[in-house]
């Protein structure tokens, strides 16, 4: 069953069509890659998938029932849909500690009410303790537990990326969207991240869609790849099929 299905999705900014009539689906348990030259519409497409942008036309359907298609939809509802994401430009609370950044991702799953929070009743204390343990476990997975009390802004760029992924995982998503997760990483860090993404997919039983320019990462872990160019979906298929597609070669290299 597709965890996400996109029907005739378009987004125009004035006279510019950033995304044009996209149709695609991703099955549960897959790692799918979205690639394309700069300005191809990849991040705009992610913003449509998560409700940050309202489609000009078309719709996004999660689990064959929950839709994003109208101006009334609010992005904060995405965690309730089982969706979490990271951003092309890292969006951490940089003056907060590494641990507190990850704890923010846990809040959607906490069950205590306002009264429990104000009076620190047992339900509040239990939920907070559970969230703390889960956040520490995630930081340990990413090798950052020893830096839990450091301000997020003090971490190297590659480690800030990992904190952002850990925060997304803290929301316990079923679908994880990663926008250029290897950006700013050196080859060794990218190799480590490639293994980590595959591992977290299996460990947390996730479906993952990622935008990435590093082709070694994309070709190494994605079972399905979608290729964008000027807002259009020009090809899709397995890594081998996409590598040998003439339209893809032309989009990247300009010709033969």
GROMACS .gro file of C-alpha atoms in nm:
model
  256
    1UNK     CA    1   0.000   0.000   0.000
    2UNK     CA    2   0.138   0.345  -0.085
    3UNK     CA    3   0.215   0.549   0.225
    4UNK     CA    4   0.198   0.861   0.009
    5UNK     CA    5   0.030   0.926  -0.324
    6UNK     CA    6   0.056   1.249  -0.523
    7UNK     CA    7  -0.208   1.334  -0.783
    8UNK     CA    8  -0.156   1.608  -1.046
    9UNK     CA    9   0.029   1.826  -0.795
   10UNK     CA   10   0.123   2.176  -0.912
   11UNK     CA   11   0.249   2.497  -0.751
   12UNK     CA   12   0.280   2.831  -0.926
   13UNK     CA   13   0.434   3.151  -0.791
   14UNK     CA   14   0.283   3.422  -1.007
   15UNK     CA   15   0.358   3.318  -1.363
   16UNK     CA   16   0.629   3.071  -1.264
   17UNK     CA   17   0.529   2.707  -1.231
   18UNK     CA   18   0.771   2.563  -0.975
   19UNK     CA   19   0.604   2.220  -0.970
   20UNK     CA   20   0.396   2.096  -1.261
   21UNK     CA   21   0.141   1.811  -1.260
   22UNK     CA   22   0.340   1.561  -1.053
   23UNK     CA   23   0.200   1.210  -1.016
   24UNK     CA   24   0.386   0.959  -0.801
   25UNK     CA   25   0.357   0.720  -0.509
   26UNK     CA   26   0.593   0.566  -0.254
   27UNK     CA   27   0.527   0.231  -0.091
   28UNK     CA   28   0.562   0.172   0.282
   29UNK     CA   29   0.915   0.060   0.376
   30UNK     CA   30   1.091   0.212   0.074
   31UNK     CA   31   1.374   0.460   0.060
   32UNK     CA   32   1.296   0.688  -0.233
   33UNK     CA   33   1.524   0.957  -0.370
   34UNK     CA   34   1.434   1.284  -0.541
   35UNK     CA   35   1.711   1.423  -0.758
   36UNK     CA   36   1.752   1.694  -1.016
   37UNK     CA   37   1.961   2.001  -1.102
   38UNK     CA   38   1.948   2.311  -0.883
   39UNK     CA   39   1.617   2.494  -0.927
   40UNK     CA   40   1.435   2.179  -1.039
   41UNK     CA   41   1.159   2.226  -0.779
   42UNK     CA   42   1.265   1.958  -0.531
   43UNK     CA   43   1.239   2.160  -0.209
   44UNK     CA   44   0.917   2.326  -0.328
   45UNK     CA   45   0.781   1.975  -0.375
   46UNK     CA   46   0.880   1.883  -0.018
   47UNK     CA   47   0.708   2.196   0.109
   48UNK     CA   48   0.391   2.087  -0.071
   49UNK     CA   49   0.414   1.739   0.083
   50UNK     CA   50   0.430   1.889   0.433
   51UNK     CA   51   0.168   2.161   0.399
   52UNK     CA   52   0.410   2.454   0.411
   53UNK     CA   53   0.289   2.550   0.065
   54UNK     CA   54  -0.070   2.513  -0.053
   55UNK     CA   55  -0.094   2.343  -0.394
   56UNK     CA   56  -0.221   2.551  -0.683
   57UNK     CA   57  -0.388   2.232  -0.795
   58UNK     CA   58  -0.378   1.862  -0.720
   59UNK     CA   59  -0.349   1.679  -0.388
   60UNK     CA   60  -0.125   1.478  -0.157
   61UNK     CA   61  -0.278   1.172   0.009
   62UNK     CA   62  -0.126   0.989   0.305
   63UNK     CA   63  -0.222   0.627   0.376
   64UNK     CA   64  -0.500   0.653   0.114
   65UNK     CA   65  -0.713   0.872   0.343
   66UNK     CA   66  -0.552   1.191   0.477
   67UNK     CA   67  -0.522   1.473   0.225
   68UNK     CA   68  -0.333   1.797   0.184
   69UNK     CA   69  -0.496   2.014  -0.077
   70UNK     CA   70  -0.653   2.324   0.077
   71UNK     CA   71  -0.550   2.654   0.235
   72UNK     CA   72  -0.709   2.545   0.562
   73UNK     CA   73  -0.445   2.275   0.618
   74UNK     CA   74  -0.183   2.365   0.881
   75UNK     CA   75   0.175   2.226   0.873
   76UNK     CA   76   0.171   2.145   1.246
   77UNK     CA   77  -0.080   1.869   1.169
   78UNK     CA   78   0.186   1.668   0.984
   79UNK     CA   79   0.312   1.492   1.298
   80UNK     CA   80  -0.043   1.364   1.347
   81UNK     CA   81  -0.020   1.222   0.994
   82UNK     CA   82   0.296   1.035   1.097
   83UNK     CA   83   0.527   1.262   0.895
   84UNK     CA   84   0.847   1.437   1.004
   85UNK     CA   85   1.111   1.621   0.804
   86UNK     CA   86   1.443   1.797   0.805
   87UNK     CA   87   1.528   2.109   0.605
   88UNK     CA   88   1.781   2.207   0.342
   89UNK     CA   89   1.891   2.490   0.570
   90UNK     CA   90   1.926   2.351   0.921
   91UNK     CA   91   1.646   2.474   1.150
   92UNK     CA   92   1.758   2.399   1.503
   93UNK     CA   93   1.692   2.613   1.809
   94UNK     CA   94   2.057   2.707   1.817
   95UNK     CA   95   2.063   2.868   2.162
   96UNK     CA   96   1.901   2.562   2.319
   97UNK     CA   97   2.095   2.252   2.417
   98UNK     CA   98   2.128   1.952   2.188
   99UNK     CA   99   1.909   1.752   2.426
  100UNK     CA  100   1.634   2.016   2.442
  101UNK     CA  101   1.622   2.029   2.062
  102UNK     CA  102   1.552   1.655   2.049
  103UNK     CA  103   1.303   1.674   2.338
  104UNK     CA  104   1.096   1.920   2.133
  105UNK     CA  105   1.039   1.639   1.885
  106UNK     CA  106   0.895   1.423   2.165
  107UNK     CA  107   0.625   1.666   2.272
  108UNK     CA  108   0.365   1.559   2.019
  109UNK     CA  109   0.359   1.212   2.179
  110UNK     CA  110   0.320   1.329   2.539
  111UNK     CA  111  -0.017   1.251   2.695
  112UNK     CA  112  -0.040   1.478   3.000
  113UNK     CA  113  -0.266   1.783   3.007
  114UNK     CA  114  -0.220   2.146   3.101
  115UNK     CA  115  -0.307   2.089   3.468
  116UNK     CA  116  -0.051   1.810   3.502
  117UNK     CA  117   0.209   2.035   3.344
  118UNK     CA  118   0.136   2.330   3.572
  119UNK     CA  119   0.126   2.122   3.891
  120UNK     CA  120   0.393   1.867   3.789
  121UNK     CA  121   0.157   1.581   3.862
  122UNK     CA  122   0.271   1.215   3.825
  123UNK     CA  123   0.151   1.193   3.462
  124UNK     CA  124   0.371   1.491   3.376
  125UNK     CA  125   0.675   1.348   3.553
  126UNK     CA  126   0.634   1.006   3.392
  127UNK     CA  127   0.598   1.151   3.041
  128UNK     CA  128   0.896   1.382   3.085
  129UNK     CA  129   1.114   1.100   3.216
  130UNK     CA  130   1.014   0.876   2.924
  131UNK     CA  131   1.087   1.155   2.675
  132UNK     CA  132   1.427   1.216   2.833
  133UNK     CA  133   1.520   0.848   2.803
  134UNK     CA  134   1.404   0.836   2.439
  135UNK     CA  135   1.598   1.154   2.352
  136UNK     CA  136   1.917   1.023   2.511
  137UNK     CA  137   1.878   0.694   2.321
  138UNK     CA  138   1.846   0.884   1.992
  139UNK     CA  139   2.150   1.099   2.068
  140UNK     CA  140   2.344   0.786   2.153
  141UNK     CA  141   2.252   0.636   1.814
  142UNK     CA  142   2.397   0.943   1.645
  143UNK     CA  143   2.706   0.949   1.871
  144UNK     CA  144   2.602   1.275   2.036
  145UNK     CA  145   2.498   1.173   2.387
  146UNK     CA  146   2.817   1.321   2.535
  147UNK     CA  147   2.726   1.659   2.381
  148UNK     CA  148   2.368   1.669   2.508
  149UNK     CA  149   2.422   1.981   2.720
  150UNK     CA  150   2.606   2.184   2.457
  151UNK     CA  151   2.425   2.462   2.267
  152UNK     CA  152   2.326   2.329   1.925
  153UNK     CA  153   2.503   2.624   1.761
  154UNK     CA  154   2.841   2.505   1.895
  155UNK     CA  155   2.830   2.174   1.708
  156UNK     CA  156   3.002   2.126   1.372
  157UNK     CA  157   2.772   2.147   1.072
  158UNK     CA  158   2.760   1.772   1.015
  159UNK     CA  159   2.661   1.708   1.378
  160UNK     CA  160   2.390   1.973   1.361
  161UNK     CA  161   2.247   1.775   1.069
  162UNK     CA  162   2.240   1.466   1.289
  163UNK     CA  163   2.062   1.653   1.570
  164UNK     CA  164   1.795   1.763   1.323
  165UNK     CA  165   1.741   1.403   1.209
  166UNK     CA  166   1.729   1.286   1.572
  167UNK     CA  167   1.465   1.552   1.649
  168UNK     CA  168   1.257   1.433   1.352
  169UNK     CA  169   1.282   1.072   1.472
  170UNK     CA  170   1.173   1.178   1.823
  171UNK     CA  171   0.828   1.254   1.678
  172UNK     CA  172   0.797   0.879   1.596
  173UNK     CA  173   0.707   0.925   1.230
  174UNK     CA  174   0.612   0.658   0.981
  175UNK     CA  175   0.740   0.872   0.693
  176UNK     CA  176   1.064   1.070   0.722
  177UNK     CA  177   1.149   1.340   0.466
  178UNK     CA  178   1.518   1.436   0.450
  179UNK     CA  179   1.611   1.750   0.253
  180UNK     CA  180   1.978   1.717   0.152
  181UNK     CA  181   2.090   1.530   0.465
  182UNK     CA  182   2.451   1.502   0.341
  183UNK     CA  183   2.490   1.872   0.260
  184UNK     CA  184   2.809   2.011   0.416
  185UNK     CA  185   2.946   1.668   0.505
  186UNK     CA  186   3.282   1.532   0.398
  187UNK     CA  187   3.307   1.195   0.214
  188UNK     CA  188   3.365   0.996   0.534
  189UNK     CA  189   3.067   1.161   0.707
  190UNK     CA  190   2.851   1.095   0.400
  191UNK     CA  191   2.951   0.728   0.398
  192UNK     CA  192   2.864   0.702   0.767
  193UNK     CA  193   2.531   0.879   0.708
  194UNK     CA  194   2.445   0.644   0.421
  195UNK     CA  195   2.476   0.343   0.651
  196UNK     CA  196   2.287   0.524   0.927
  197UNK     CA  197   1.988   0.609   0.706
  198UNK     CA  198   1.955   0.245   0.599
  199UNK     CA  199   1.982   0.134   0.961
  200UNK     CA  200   1.723   0.376   1.099
  201UNK     CA  201   1.482   0.279   0.820
  202UNK     CA  202   1.491  -0.080   0.940
  203UNK     CA  203   1.524  -0.008   1.313
  204UNK     CA  204   1.233   0.239   1.326
  205UNK     CA  205   1.028   0.072   1.048
  206UNK     CA  206   1.023   0.391   0.841
  207UNK     CA  207   0.956   0.497   0.488
  208UNK     CA  208   1.210   0.760   0.382
  209UNK     CA  209   1.202   1.013   0.098
  210UNK     CA  210   1.517   1.216   0.054
  211UNK     CA  211   1.640   1.498  -0.165
  212UNK     CA  212   2.011   1.468  -0.227
  213UNK     CA  213   2.283   1.582  -0.468
  214UNK     CA  214   2.534   1.320  -0.357
  215UNK     CA  215   2.474   1.046  -0.612
  216UNK     CA  216   2.680   0.787  -0.423
  217UNK     CA  217   2.434   0.817  -0.133
  218UNK     CA  218   2.126   0.814  -0.355
  219UNK     CA  219   2.234   0.523  -0.572
  220UNK     CA  220   2.358   0.331  -0.270
  221UNK     CA  221   2.039   0.323  -0.061
  222UNK     CA  222   1.736   0.419  -0.273
  223UNK     CA  223   1.517   0.150  -0.424
  224UNK     CA  224   1.325   0.408  -0.628
  225UNK     CA  225   1.437   0.743  -0.769
  226UNK     CA  226   1.231   1.034  -0.906
  227UNK     CA  227   1.404   1.290  -1.127
  228UNK     CA  228   1.285   1.651  -1.144
  229UNK     CA  229   1.378   1.915  -1.400
  230UNK     CA  230   1.220   2.261  -1.423
  231UNK     CA  231   0.936   2.149  -1.198
  232UNK     CA  232   0.853   1.843  -1.406
  233UNK     CA  233   0.894   1.477  -1.317
  234UNK     CA  234   1.100   1.359  -1.615
  235UNK     CA  235   1.187   1.006  -1.503
  236UNK     CA  236   1.137   0.751  -1.227
  237UNK     CA  237   1.253   0.398  -1.160
  238UNK     CA  238   1.533   0.197  -1.010
  239UNK     CA  239   1.883   0.350  -0.982
  240UNK     CA  240   1.995   0.157  -1.291
  241UNK     CA  241   1.694   0.267  -1.495
  242UNK     CA  242   1.742   0.630  -1.399
  243UNK     CA  243   2.117   0.628  -1.469
  244UNK     CA  244   2.052   0.508  -1.824
  245UNK     CA  245   1.758   0.739  -1.898
  246UNK     CA  246   1.836   0.979  -2.186
  247UNK     CA  247   1.625   1.263  -2.040
  248UNK     CA  248   1.812   1.238  -1.711
  249UNK     CA  249   2.149   1.244  -1.881
  250UNK     CA  250   2.045   1.550  -2.081
  251UNK     CA  251   1.913   1.732  -1.769
  252UNK     CA  252   2.240   1.680  -1.585
  253UNK     CA  253   2.494   1.703  -1.865
  254UNK     CA  254   2.316   1.915  -2.124
  255UNK     CA  255   2.339   1.658  -2.403
  256UNK     CA  256   2.522   1.346  -2.506
   0.00000   0.00000   0.00000
